[in-house]
GROMACS .gro file of C-alpha atoms in nm:
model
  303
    1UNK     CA    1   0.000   0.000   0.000
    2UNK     CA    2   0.203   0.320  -0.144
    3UNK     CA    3   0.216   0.629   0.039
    4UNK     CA    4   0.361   0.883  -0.248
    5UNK     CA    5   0.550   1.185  -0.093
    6UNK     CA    6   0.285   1.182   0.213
    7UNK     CA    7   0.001   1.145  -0.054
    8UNK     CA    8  -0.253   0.818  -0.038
    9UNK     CA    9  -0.512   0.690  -0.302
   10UNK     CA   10  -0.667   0.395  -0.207
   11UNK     CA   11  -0.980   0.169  -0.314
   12UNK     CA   12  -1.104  -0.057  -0.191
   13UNK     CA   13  -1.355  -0.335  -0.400
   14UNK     CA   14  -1.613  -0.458  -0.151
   15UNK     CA   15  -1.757  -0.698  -0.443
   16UNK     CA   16  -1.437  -0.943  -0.467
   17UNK     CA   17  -1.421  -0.912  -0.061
   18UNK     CA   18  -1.616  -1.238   0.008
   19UNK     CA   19  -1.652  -1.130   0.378
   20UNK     CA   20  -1.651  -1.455   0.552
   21UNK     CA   21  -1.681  -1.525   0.916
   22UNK     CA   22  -1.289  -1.505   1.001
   23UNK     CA   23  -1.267  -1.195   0.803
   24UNK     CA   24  -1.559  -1.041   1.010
   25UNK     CA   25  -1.450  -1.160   1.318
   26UNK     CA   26  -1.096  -1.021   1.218
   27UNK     CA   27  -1.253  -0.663   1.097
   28UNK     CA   28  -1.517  -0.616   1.367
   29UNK     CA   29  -1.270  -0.701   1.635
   30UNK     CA   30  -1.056  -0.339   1.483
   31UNK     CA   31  -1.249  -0.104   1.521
   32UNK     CA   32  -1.353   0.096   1.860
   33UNK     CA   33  -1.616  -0.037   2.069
   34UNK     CA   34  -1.855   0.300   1.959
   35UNK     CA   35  -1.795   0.229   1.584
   36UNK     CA   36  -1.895  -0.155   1.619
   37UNK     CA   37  -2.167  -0.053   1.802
   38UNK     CA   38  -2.269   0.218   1.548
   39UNK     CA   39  -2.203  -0.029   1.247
   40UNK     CA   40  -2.462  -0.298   1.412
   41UNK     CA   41  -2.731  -0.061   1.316
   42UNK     CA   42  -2.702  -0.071   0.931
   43UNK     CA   43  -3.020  -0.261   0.792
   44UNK     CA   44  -2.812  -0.403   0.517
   45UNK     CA   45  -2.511  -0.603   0.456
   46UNK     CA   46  -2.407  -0.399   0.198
   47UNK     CA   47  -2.415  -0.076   0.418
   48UNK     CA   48  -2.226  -0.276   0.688
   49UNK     CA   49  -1.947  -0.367   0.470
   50UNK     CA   50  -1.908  -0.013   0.365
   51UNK     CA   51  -1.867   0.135   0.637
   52UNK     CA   52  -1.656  -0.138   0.830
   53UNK     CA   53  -1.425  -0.064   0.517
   54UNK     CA   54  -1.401   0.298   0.555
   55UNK     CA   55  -1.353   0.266   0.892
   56UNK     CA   56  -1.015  -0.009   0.823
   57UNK     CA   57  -0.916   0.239   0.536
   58UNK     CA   58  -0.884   0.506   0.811
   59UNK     CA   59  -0.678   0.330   1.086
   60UNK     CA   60  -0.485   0.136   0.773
   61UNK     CA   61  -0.371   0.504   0.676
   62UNK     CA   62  -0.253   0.668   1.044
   63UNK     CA   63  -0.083   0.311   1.114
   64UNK     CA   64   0.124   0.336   0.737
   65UNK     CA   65   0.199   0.714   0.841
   66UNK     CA   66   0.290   0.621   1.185
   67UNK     CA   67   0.438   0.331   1.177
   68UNK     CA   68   0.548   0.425   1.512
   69UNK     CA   69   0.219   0.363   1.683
   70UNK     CA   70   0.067   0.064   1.843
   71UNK     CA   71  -0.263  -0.017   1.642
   72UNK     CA   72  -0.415   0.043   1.956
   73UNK     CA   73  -0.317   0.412   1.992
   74UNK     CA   74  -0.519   0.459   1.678
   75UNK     CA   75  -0.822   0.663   1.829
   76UNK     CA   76  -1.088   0.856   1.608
   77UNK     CA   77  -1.332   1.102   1.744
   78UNK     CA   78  -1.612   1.270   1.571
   79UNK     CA   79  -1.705   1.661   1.486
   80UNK     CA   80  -2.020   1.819   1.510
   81UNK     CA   81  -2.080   1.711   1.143
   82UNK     CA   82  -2.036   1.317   1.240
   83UNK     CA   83  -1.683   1.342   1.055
   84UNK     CA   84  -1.459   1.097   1.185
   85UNK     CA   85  -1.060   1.289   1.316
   86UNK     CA   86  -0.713   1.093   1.398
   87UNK     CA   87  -0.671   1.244   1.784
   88UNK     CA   88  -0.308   1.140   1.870
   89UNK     CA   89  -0.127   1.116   2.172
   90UNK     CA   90   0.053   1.375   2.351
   91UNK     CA   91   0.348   1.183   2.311
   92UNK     CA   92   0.360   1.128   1.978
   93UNK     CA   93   0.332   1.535   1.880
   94UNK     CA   94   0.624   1.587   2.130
   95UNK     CA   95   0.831   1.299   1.896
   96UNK     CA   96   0.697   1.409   1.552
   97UNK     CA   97   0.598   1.735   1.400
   98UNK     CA   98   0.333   1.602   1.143
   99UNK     CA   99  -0.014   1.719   1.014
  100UNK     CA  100  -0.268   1.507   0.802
  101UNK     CA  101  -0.587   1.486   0.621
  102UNK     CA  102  -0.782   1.207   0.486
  103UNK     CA  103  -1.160   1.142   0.330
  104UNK     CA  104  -1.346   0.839   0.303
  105UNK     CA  105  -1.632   0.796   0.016
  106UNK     CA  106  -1.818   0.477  -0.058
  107UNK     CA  107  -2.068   0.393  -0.331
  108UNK     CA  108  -2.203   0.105  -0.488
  109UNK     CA  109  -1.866  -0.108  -0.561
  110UNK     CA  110  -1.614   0.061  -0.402
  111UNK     CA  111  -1.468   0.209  -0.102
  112UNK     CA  112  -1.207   0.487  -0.129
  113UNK     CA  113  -0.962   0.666   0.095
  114UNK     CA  114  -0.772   0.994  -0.067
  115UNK     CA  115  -0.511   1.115   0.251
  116UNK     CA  116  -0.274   1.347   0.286
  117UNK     CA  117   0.036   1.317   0.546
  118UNK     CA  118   0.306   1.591   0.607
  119UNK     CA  119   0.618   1.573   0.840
  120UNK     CA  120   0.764   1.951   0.952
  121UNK     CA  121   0.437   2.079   0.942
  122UNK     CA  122   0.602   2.452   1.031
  123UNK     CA  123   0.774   2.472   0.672
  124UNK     CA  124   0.409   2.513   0.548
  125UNK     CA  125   0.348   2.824   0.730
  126UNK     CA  126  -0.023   2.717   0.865
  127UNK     CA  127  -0.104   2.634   0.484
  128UNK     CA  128  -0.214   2.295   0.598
  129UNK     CA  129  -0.335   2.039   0.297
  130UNK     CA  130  -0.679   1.930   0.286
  131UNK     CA  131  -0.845   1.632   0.139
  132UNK     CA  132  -1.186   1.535   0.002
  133UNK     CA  133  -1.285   1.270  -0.217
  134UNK     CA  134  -1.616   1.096  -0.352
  135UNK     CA  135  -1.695   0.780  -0.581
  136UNK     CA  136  -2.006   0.738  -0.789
  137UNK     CA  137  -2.158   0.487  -1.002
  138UNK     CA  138  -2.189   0.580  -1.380
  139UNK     CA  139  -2.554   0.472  -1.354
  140UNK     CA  140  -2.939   0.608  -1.335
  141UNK     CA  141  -3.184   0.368  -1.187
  142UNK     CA  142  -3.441   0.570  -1.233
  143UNK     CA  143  -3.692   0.471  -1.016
  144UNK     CA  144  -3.940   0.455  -1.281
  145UNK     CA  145  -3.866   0.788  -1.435
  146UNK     CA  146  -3.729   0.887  -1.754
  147UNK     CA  147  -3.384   1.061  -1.720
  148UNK     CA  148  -3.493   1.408  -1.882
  149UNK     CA  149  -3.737   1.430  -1.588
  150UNK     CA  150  -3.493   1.300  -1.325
  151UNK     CA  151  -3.257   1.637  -1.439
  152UNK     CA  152  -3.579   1.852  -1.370
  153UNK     CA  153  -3.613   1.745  -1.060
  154UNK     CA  154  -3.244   1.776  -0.956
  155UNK     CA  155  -3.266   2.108  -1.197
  156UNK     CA  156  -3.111   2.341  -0.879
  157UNK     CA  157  -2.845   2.069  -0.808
  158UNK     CA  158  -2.632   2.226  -1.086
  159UNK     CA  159  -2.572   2.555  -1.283
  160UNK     CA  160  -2.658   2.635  -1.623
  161UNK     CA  161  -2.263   2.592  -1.710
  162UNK     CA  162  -2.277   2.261  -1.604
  163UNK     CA  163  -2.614   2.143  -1.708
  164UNK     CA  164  -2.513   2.253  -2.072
  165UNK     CA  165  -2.251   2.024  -2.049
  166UNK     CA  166  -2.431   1.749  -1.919
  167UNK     CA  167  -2.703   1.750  -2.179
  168UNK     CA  168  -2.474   1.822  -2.491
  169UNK     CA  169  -2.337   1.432  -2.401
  170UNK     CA  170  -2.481   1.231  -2.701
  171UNK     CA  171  -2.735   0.979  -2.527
  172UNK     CA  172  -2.875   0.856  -2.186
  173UNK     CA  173  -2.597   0.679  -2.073
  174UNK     CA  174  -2.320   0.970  -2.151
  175UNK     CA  175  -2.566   1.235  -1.990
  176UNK     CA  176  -2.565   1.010  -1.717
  177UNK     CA  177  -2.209   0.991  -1.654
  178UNK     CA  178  -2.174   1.375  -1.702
  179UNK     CA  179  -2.393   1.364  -1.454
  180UNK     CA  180  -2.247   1.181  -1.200
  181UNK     CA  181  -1.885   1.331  -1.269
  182UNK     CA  182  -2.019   1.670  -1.151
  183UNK     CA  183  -2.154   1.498  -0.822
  184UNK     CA  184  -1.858   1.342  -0.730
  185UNK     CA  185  -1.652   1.657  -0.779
  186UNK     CA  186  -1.954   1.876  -0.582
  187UNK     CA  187  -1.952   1.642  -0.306
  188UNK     CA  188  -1.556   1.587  -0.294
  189UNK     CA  189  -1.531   2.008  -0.288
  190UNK     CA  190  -1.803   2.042   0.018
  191UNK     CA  191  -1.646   1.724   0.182
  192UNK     CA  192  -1.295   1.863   0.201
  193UNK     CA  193  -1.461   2.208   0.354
  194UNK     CA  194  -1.701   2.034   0.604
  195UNK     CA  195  -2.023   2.154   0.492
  196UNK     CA  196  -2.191   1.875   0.332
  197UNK     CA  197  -2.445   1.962   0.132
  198UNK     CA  198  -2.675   2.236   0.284
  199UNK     CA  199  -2.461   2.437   0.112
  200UNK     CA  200  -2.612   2.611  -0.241
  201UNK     CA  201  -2.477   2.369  -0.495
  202UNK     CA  202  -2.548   2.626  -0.740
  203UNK     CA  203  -2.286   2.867  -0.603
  204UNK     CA  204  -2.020   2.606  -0.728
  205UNK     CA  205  -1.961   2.624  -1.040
  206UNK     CA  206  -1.723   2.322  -1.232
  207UNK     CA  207  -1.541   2.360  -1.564
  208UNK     CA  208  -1.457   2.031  -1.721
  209UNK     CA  209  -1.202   2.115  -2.015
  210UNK     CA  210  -1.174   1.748  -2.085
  211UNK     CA  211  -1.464   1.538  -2.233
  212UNK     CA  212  -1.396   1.189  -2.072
  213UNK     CA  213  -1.215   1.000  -1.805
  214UNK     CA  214  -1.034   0.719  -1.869
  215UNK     CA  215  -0.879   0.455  -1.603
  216UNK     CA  216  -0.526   0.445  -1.510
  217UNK     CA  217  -0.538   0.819  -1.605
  218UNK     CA  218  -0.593   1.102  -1.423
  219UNK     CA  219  -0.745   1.418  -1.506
  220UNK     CA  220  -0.606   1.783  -1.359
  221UNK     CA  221  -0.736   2.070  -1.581
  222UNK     CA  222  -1.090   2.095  -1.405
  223UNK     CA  223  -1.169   2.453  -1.254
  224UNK     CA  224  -1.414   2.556  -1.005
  225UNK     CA  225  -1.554   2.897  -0.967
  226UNK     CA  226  -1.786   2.960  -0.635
  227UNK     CA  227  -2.013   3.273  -0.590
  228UNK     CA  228  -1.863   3.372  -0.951
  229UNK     CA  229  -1.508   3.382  -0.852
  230UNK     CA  230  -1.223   3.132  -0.950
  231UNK     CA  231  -1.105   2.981  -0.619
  232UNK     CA  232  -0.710   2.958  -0.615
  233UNK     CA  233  -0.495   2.735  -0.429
  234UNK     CA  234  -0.691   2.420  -0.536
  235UNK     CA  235  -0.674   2.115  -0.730
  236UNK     CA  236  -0.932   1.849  -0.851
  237UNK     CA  237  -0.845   1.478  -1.019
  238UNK     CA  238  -1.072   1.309  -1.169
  239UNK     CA  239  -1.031   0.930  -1.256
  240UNK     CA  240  -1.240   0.628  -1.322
  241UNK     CA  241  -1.162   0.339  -1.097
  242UNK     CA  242  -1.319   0.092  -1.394
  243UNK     CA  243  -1.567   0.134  -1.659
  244UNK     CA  244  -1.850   0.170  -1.414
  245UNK     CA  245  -1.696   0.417  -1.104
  246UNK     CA  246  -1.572   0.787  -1.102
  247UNK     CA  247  -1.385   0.904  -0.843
  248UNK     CA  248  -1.327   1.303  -0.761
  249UNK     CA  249  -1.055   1.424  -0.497
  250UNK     CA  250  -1.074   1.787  -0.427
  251UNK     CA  251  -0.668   1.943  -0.283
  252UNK     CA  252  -0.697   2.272  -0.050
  253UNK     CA  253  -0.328   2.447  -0.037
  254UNK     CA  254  -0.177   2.127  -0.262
  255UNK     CA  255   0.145   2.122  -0.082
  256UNK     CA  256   0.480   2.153  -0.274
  257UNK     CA  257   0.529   1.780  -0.228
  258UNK     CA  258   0.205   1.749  -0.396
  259UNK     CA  259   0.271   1.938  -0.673
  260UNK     CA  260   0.568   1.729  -0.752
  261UNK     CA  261   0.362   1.385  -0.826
  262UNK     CA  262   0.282   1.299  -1.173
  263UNK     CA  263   0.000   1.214  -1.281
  264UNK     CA  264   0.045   0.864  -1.282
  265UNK     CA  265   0.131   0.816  -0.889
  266UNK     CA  266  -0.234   0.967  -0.817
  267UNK     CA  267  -0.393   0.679  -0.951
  268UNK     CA  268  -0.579   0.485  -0.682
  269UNK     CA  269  -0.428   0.161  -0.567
  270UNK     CA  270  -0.692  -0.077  -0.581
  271UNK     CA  271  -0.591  -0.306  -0.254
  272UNK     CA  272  -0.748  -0.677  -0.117
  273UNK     CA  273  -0.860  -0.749   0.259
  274UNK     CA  274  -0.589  -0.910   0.335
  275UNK     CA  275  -0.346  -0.568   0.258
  276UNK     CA  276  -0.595  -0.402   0.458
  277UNK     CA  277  -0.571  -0.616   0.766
  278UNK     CA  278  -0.186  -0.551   0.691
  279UNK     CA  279  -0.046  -0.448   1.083
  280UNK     CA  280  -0.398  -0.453   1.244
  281UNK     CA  281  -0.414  -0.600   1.566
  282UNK     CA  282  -0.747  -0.653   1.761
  283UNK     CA  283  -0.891  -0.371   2.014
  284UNK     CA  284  -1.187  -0.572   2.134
  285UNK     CA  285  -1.294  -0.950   2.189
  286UNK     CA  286  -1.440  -1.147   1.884
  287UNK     CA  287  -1.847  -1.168   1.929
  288UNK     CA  288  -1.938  -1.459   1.725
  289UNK     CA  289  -2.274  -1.404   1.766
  290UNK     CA  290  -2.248  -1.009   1.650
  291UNK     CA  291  -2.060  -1.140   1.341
  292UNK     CA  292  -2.362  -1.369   1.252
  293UNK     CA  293  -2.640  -1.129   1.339
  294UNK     CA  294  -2.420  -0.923   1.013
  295UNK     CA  295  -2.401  -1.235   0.816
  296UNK     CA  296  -2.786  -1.234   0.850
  297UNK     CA  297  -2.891  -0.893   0.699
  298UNK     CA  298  -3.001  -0.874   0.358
  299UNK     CA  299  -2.869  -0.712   0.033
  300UNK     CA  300  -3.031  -0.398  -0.071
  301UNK     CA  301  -3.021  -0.570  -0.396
  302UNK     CA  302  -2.866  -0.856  -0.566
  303UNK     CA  303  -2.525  -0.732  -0.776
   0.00000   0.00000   0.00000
């Protein structure tokens, strides 16, 4: 699992991940007694796996930047928005000057971790990095409707920039994608701010100068403009993770280390359970009969 001058991409595909019971006894036991709890009330299996993932993605990225700590000094908190923050020891800032930042997205397929990690954190004068990432499905369901009146009822979800791009795509399926890339970059820009969104999508405003993504290829020349004016000091990628998945990170203050990657060493490593588990030592007691009670919720749908 590659950590690229302090900078992580990592997915995660929770449809090869067979999830048996040694794997869930293994996961469920490495993860803080709150989170289990909290992860016990997903209805569905799918939901459960998810999350447990994001949640391994998480500790799998502090341990690889820390290599230093025991797994069990791994300790997330929560802010006022329910977004999940590394709290380290005391001990550890006294040893290391370091800041971070990391975002977790999961949809359909995949789970995805985009992180930042930065030793000497003085040298960047306060200009800390920040992270925020988001993976979609290229796909409408539809729910019965047709897609042109799907867009008029998400009309105020875009602006008139990027709904002319969306419907000059030839075809359902292209609109669709359009569609979806502008999501994932919306929701990776208000993600890496902390405002989900309640705020006014339509006060973000996202240039795409190229047509298509591609996998193993990353895209770099998308601008944003919000309340009319360009924002500086911020980078987007864009990438498909396969034929089916986009995947948007938005970079506050890229740092210099940053700036320095090609393209090609921002392309999300696509990594097994078993590289997850990598280092991960057990917190709490396996619960056999917790692991089952998962085993026994449905699918939201059969995939």
């Amino acid at each position: 699992m590659s950590i690229k001058n302090g900078n992580v991409r990592w997915a995660f595909d929770l449809r090869s991940w067979r999830c048996t019971l040694p794997d869930l006894e293994l996961a469920t036991s490495c993860v803080q007694p709150e989170e289990r709890e909290r992860l016990s009330k997903f209805h569905f299996i799918d939901d459960f796996k998810a999350s447990i993932i994001g949640r391994l993605l998480m500790r799998q990225f502090i341990k690889s930047c820390l290599p230093e700590l025991d797994y069990n000094e791994i300790r997330f908190e929560r802010d006022e928005r329910g977004k999940p923050f590394f709290v380290p020891a005391t001990d550890i800032r006294d040893k290391i000057d370091f800041n971070m930042d990391f975002n977790v997205s999961h949809h359909e397929r995949y789970a995805v971790l985009a992180g930042w990690f930065g030793k000497n954190s003085k040298e960047h004068n306060g200009r800390q990095q920040h992270v925020g990432v988001d993976v979609m499905k290229l796909e409408y369901t539809g729910g019965g409707k047709a897609l042109h009146e799907f867009f008029r009822l998400m009309d105020r979800t875009f602006t008139s920039n990027e709904w002319k791009f969306i419907k000059s795509r030839n075809g359902d399926q292209n609109q669709t994608a359009a569609f979806m890339r502008h999501w994932s970059l919306k929701e990776s820009y208000v993600k890496n701010i902390g405002v989900g969104i309640t705020i006014d999508l339509q006060s973000i405003d996202f240039q795409l100068s190229t047509d298509n993504l591609f996998t193993n290829k990353i895209v770099r020349d998308t601008v944003v403009k919000v309340g009319g004016k360009p924002l500086n000091n911020w980078l987007f990628e864009e990438s498909l993770l396969d034929n089916e998945h986009c995947v948007g990170v938005a970079v506050k203050n890229p740092s210099p280390e940053y700036l320095e990657l090609s393209e090609n060493e921002l392309i999300f490593e696509v990594i097994d359970f078993e590289r997850l588990m990598h280092d991960a030592k057990p917190l709490l007691n396996i619960d056999p009969m917790y692991c089952q009670m998962v085993l026994n919720k449905k699918l939201k749908k059969t995939v």
